[in-house]
PDB file of C-alpha atoms in Angstrom:
ATOM      1  CA  MET A   1      17.520  -9.205  58.337  1.00 54.00           C
ATOM      2  CA  ALA A   2      13.372  -7.522  57.766  1.00 67.00           C
ATOM      3  CA  GLU A   3      12.090  -6.085  61.302  1.00 76.00           C
ATOM      4  CA  PRO A   4       9.359  -8.247  62.263  1.00 85.00           C
ATOM      5  CA  ASP A   5       5.153  -6.219  62.355  1.00 90.00           C
ATOM      6  CA  PRO A   6       4.488  -5.145  65.214  1.00 92.00           C
ATOM      7  CA  TYR A   7       1.446  -6.425  65.240  1.00 92.00           C
ATOM      8  CA  THR A   8       2.789  -9.881  65.278  1.00 92.00           C
ATOM      9  CA  VAL A   9       5.012  -8.658  67.703  1.00 91.00           C
ATOM     10  CA  LEU A  10       2.412  -7.767  70.114  1.00 92.00           C
ATOM     11  CA  GLY A  11      -0.419  -9.971  68.580  1.00 92.00           C
ATOM     12  CA  VAL A  12      -3.396  -7.269  67.942  1.00 93.00           C
ATOM     13  CA  PRO A  13      -5.256  -6.530  64.389  1.00 92.00           C
ATOM     14  CA  PRO A  14      -3.995  -3.700  62.615  1.00 90.00           C
ATOM     15  CA  SER A  15      -7.706  -2.629  63.635  1.00 90.00           C
ATOM     16  CA  ALA A  16      -6.529  -2.472  67.047  1.00 90.00           C
ATOM     17  CA  THR A  17      -7.645   0.802  69.367  1.00 92.00           C
ATOM     18  CA  ALA A  18      -4.918   2.866  71.293  1.00 91.00           C
ATOM     19  CA  GLU A  19      -6.311   0.649  74.546  1.00 93.00           C
ATOM     20  CA  ALA A  20      -5.817  -2.639  73.061  1.00 93.00           C
ATOM     21  CA  ILE A  21      -2.029  -1.647  72.077  1.00 94.00           C
ATOM     22  CA  THR A  22      -1.150  -0.688  75.639  1.00 94.00           C
ATOM     23  CA  SER A  23      -3.337  -3.960  77.357  1.00 94.00           C
ATOM     24  CA  ALA A  24      -1.314  -6.257  74.998  1.00 94.00           C
ATOM     25  CA  PHE A  25       1.998  -4.568  75.822  1.00 94.00           C
ATOM     26  CA  ARG A  26       1.479  -4.640  79.246  1.00 93.00           C
ATOM     27  CA  ARG A  27       0.536  -7.956  79.024  1.00 93.00           C
ATOM     28  CA  ARG A  28       3.699  -8.784  77.421  1.00 92.00           C
ATOM     29  CA  ALA A  29       6.138  -7.090  79.282  1.00 89.00           C
ATOM     30  CA  ARG A  30       4.569  -9.182  82.189  1.00 88.00           C
ATOM     31  CA  GLU A  31       5.212 -12.547  80.483  1.00 87.00           C
ATOM     32  CA  LEU A  32       9.377 -11.502  79.516  1.00 85.00           C
ATOM     33  CA  ARG A  33       9.612  -9.316  83.069  1.00 78.00           C
ATOM     34  CA  PRO A  34      13.026  -7.656  82.285  1.00 68.00           C
ATOM     35  CA  ASP A  35      13.895  -7.060  85.685  1.00 74.00           C
ATOM     36  CA  THR A  36      13.840 -10.138  87.000  1.00 75.00           C
ATOM     37  CA  ARG A  37      14.614 -12.151  84.175  1.00 69.00           C
ATOM     38  CA  VAL A  38      18.220 -11.077  82.701  1.00 73.00           C
ATOM     39  CA  ASP A  39      19.486 -13.921  79.820  1.00 81.00           C
ATOM     40  CA  ALA A  40      20.043 -12.111  76.519  1.00 82.00           C
ATOM     41  CA  VAL A  41      17.169 -13.451  74.363  1.00 84.00           C
ATOM     42  CA  THR A  42      15.089 -11.871  76.837  1.00 85.00           C
ATOM     43  CA  ALA A  43      16.481  -9.265  76.995  1.00 84.00           C
ATOM     44  CA  ALA A  44      16.189  -9.150  72.777  1.00 87.00           C
ATOM     45  CA  ARG A  45      12.216  -9.803  73.011  1.00 89.00           C
ATOM     46  CA  PHE A  46      12.095  -7.164  74.875  1.00 89.00           C
ATOM     47  CA  ALA A  47      13.040  -4.742  73.081  1.00 89.00           C
ATOM     48  CA  GLU A  48      11.255  -6.277  70.335  1.00 92.00           C
ATOM     49  CA  VAL A  49       7.876  -6.135  71.997  1.00 92.00           C
ATOM     50  CA  ARG A  50       9.236  -2.048  73.466  1.00 93.00           C
ATOM     51  CA  THR A  51       9.828  -1.361  70.080  1.00 93.00           C
ATOM     52  CA  ALA A  52       7.063  -2.323  68.800  1.00 93.00           C
ATOM     53  CA  TYR A  53       4.338  -0.591  71.389  1.00 94.00           C
ATOM     54  CA  GLU A  54       6.634   2.473  70.702  1.00 94.00           C
ATOM     55  CA  THR A  55       5.570   2.279  67.066  1.00 92.00           C
ATOM     56  CA  LEU A  56       1.760   1.414  67.496  1.00 93.00           C
ATOM     57  CA  ARG A  57       0.976   4.112  70.227  1.00 92.00           C
ATOM     58  CA  ASP A  58       2.368   6.780  68.388  1.00 91.00           C
ATOM     59  CA  PRO A  59       0.354   7.809  65.585  1.00 90.00           C
ATOM     60  CA  VAL A  60       2.512   9.393  62.896  1.00 90.00           C
ATOM     61  CA  ARG A  61       4.645   6.308  63.295  1.00 91.00           C
ATOM     62  CA  ARG A  62       1.295   3.593  63.132  1.00 91.00           C
ATOM     63  CA  ALA A  63       0.353   5.434  59.725  1.00 90.00           C
ATOM     64  CA  ALA A  64       4.271   5.775  58.550  1.00 89.00           C
ATOM     65  CA  HIS A  65       4.352   1.929  59.211  1.00 89.00           C
ATOM     66  CA  ASP A  66       1.009   1.234  58.039  1.00 89.00           C
ATOM     67  CA  GLN A  67       1.817   2.959  54.732  1.00 89.00           C
ATOM     68  CA  ALA A  68       5.260   0.870  54.201  1.00 87.00           C
ATOM     69  CA  TYR A  69       3.376  -1.893  54.744  1.00 84.00           C
ATOM     70  CA  GLU A  70       0.591  -1.391  52.183  1.00 85.00           C
ATOM     71  CA  ARG A  71       3.367  -0.975  49.618  1.00 82.00           C
ATOM     72  CA  SER A  72       4.931  -3.483  50.232  1.00 80.00           C
ATOM     73  CA  HIS A  73       2.377  -5.699  50.284  1.00 73.00           C
ATOM     74  CA  ARG A  74       0.702  -3.769  47.385  1.00 69.00           C
ATOM     75  CA  VAL A  75      -1.326  -6.887  45.264  1.00 55.00           C
ATOM     76  CA  SER A  76       0.015  -6.604  42.134  1.00 53.00           C
ATOM     77  CA  PRO A  77      -3.539  -6.149  38.991  1.00 52.00           C
ATOM     78  CA  ARG A  78      -4.425  -8.502  37.073  1.00 51.00           C
ATOM     79  CA  PRO A  79      -5.851  -8.157  34.279  1.00 50.00           C
ATOM     80  CA  SER A  80      -9.464  -7.681  33.867  1.00 51.00           C
ATOM     81  CA  GLY A  81     -12.438  -9.279  32.493  1.00 49.00           C
ATOM     82  CA  GLY A  82     -13.445 -12.947  33.709  1.00 49.00           C
ATOM     83  CA  ALA A  83     -15.345 -14.437  37.006  1.00 51.00           C
ATOM     84  CA  GLY A  84     -12.135 -15.464  37.672  1.00 49.00           C
ATOM     85  CA  THR A  85     -10.816 -12.415  38.389  1.00 49.00           C
ATOM     86  CA  SER A  86      -9.608 -12.020  42.128  1.00 50.00           C
ATOM     87  CA  ARG A  87      -9.815  -9.115  44.866  1.00 49.00           C
ATOM     88  CA  PRO A  88      -8.213  -8.251  48.140  1.00 51.00           C
ATOM     89  CA  PHE A  89     -11.928  -6.863  49.021  1.00 48.00           C
ATOM     90  CA  PRO A  90     -14.669  -7.494  47.334  1.00 50.00           C
ATOM     91  CA  ARG A  91     -16.738  -4.914  46.414  1.00 54.00           C
ATOM     92  CA  CYS A  92     -19.895  -3.984  47.608  1.00 53.00           C
ATOM     93  CA  PRO A  93     -23.394  -3.527  45.942  1.00 54.00           C
ATOM     94  CA  VAL A  94     -24.262   0.413  45.579  1.00 55.00           C
ATOM     95  CA  VAL A  95     -27.924   0.150  46.293  1.00 58.00           C
ATOM     96  CA  PRO A  96     -30.543   3.504  46.082  1.00 64.00           C
ATOM     97  CA  GLY A  97     -31.584   4.643  48.784  1.00 64.00           C
ATOM     98  CA  VAL A  98     -29.307   2.705  51.310  1.00 59.00           C
ATOM     99  CA  THR A  99     -26.408   4.320  53.331  1.00 62.00           C
ATOM    100  CA  ALA A 100     -23.327   2.175  53.966  1.00 59.00           C
ATOM    101  CA  PRO A 101     -23.090   1.123  57.221  1.00 62.00           C
ATOM    102  CA  GLY A 102     -20.700   3.988  59.066  1.00 63.00           C
ATOM    103  CA  PRO A 103     -17.936   3.307  62.180  1.00 63.00           C
ATOM    104  CA  PRO A 104     -19.044   1.991  65.081  1.00 62.00           C
ATOM    105  CA  LEU A 105     -20.225   4.238  67.467  1.00 61.00           C
ATOM    106  CA  ARG A 106     -18.052   5.090  70.823  1.00 65.00           C
ATOM    107  CA  ALA A 107     -19.260   6.492  74.006  1.00 64.00           C
ATOM    108  CA  GLY A 108     -16.778   7.838  76.490  1.00 66.00           C
ATOM    109  CA  PRO A 109     -17.324   7.560  80.721  1.00 70.00           C
ATOM    110  CA  VAL A 110     -20.678   9.263  81.526  1.00 67.00           C
ATOM    111  CA  ARG A 111     -20.238  11.199  84.545  1.00 72.00           C
ATOM    112  CA  TRP A 112     -23.827  11.504  86.168  1.00 70.00           C
ATOM    113  CA  VAL A 113     -25.150  15.669  87.265  1.00 74.00           C
ATOM    114  CA  PRO A 114     -27.164  14.901  90.188  1.00 76.00           C
ATOM    115  CA  GLU A 115     -30.806  17.356  89.659  1.00 77.00           C
ATOM    116  CA  ARG A 116     -31.123  19.853  91.596  1.00 74.00           C
ATOM    117  CA  ARG A 117     -34.652  20.270  93.311  1.00 72.00           C
ATOM    118  CA  THR A 118     -35.940  22.937  94.016  1.00 69.00           C
ATOM    119  CA  GLY A 119     -39.243  23.558  96.726  1.00 59.00           C
TER     120      GLY A 119
END
């Protein structure tokens, strides 16, 4: 039997941040509560959630999973030509003088440093 996709087990998109993955794991762990529910089904579901979290929290294991997923779900090339050719991602038009948008900016915690006044 094939392993379930860790993203669907935790309920997060593949673009999820580490914080979102941790939050989803904690939410699922609270739902399953392995310390209070001791039936076999709940234990198996918690083990599945824990395995998914361990895979996605480690950047190396997550990258390996993503690459394996892409290889196994690669779209087979279709013959070129005609407007009926579909692509998994639409091509963006190239406009001279316009740069493609970069990734969204992220800012970490801000630390306030009081000014030192002299006088």
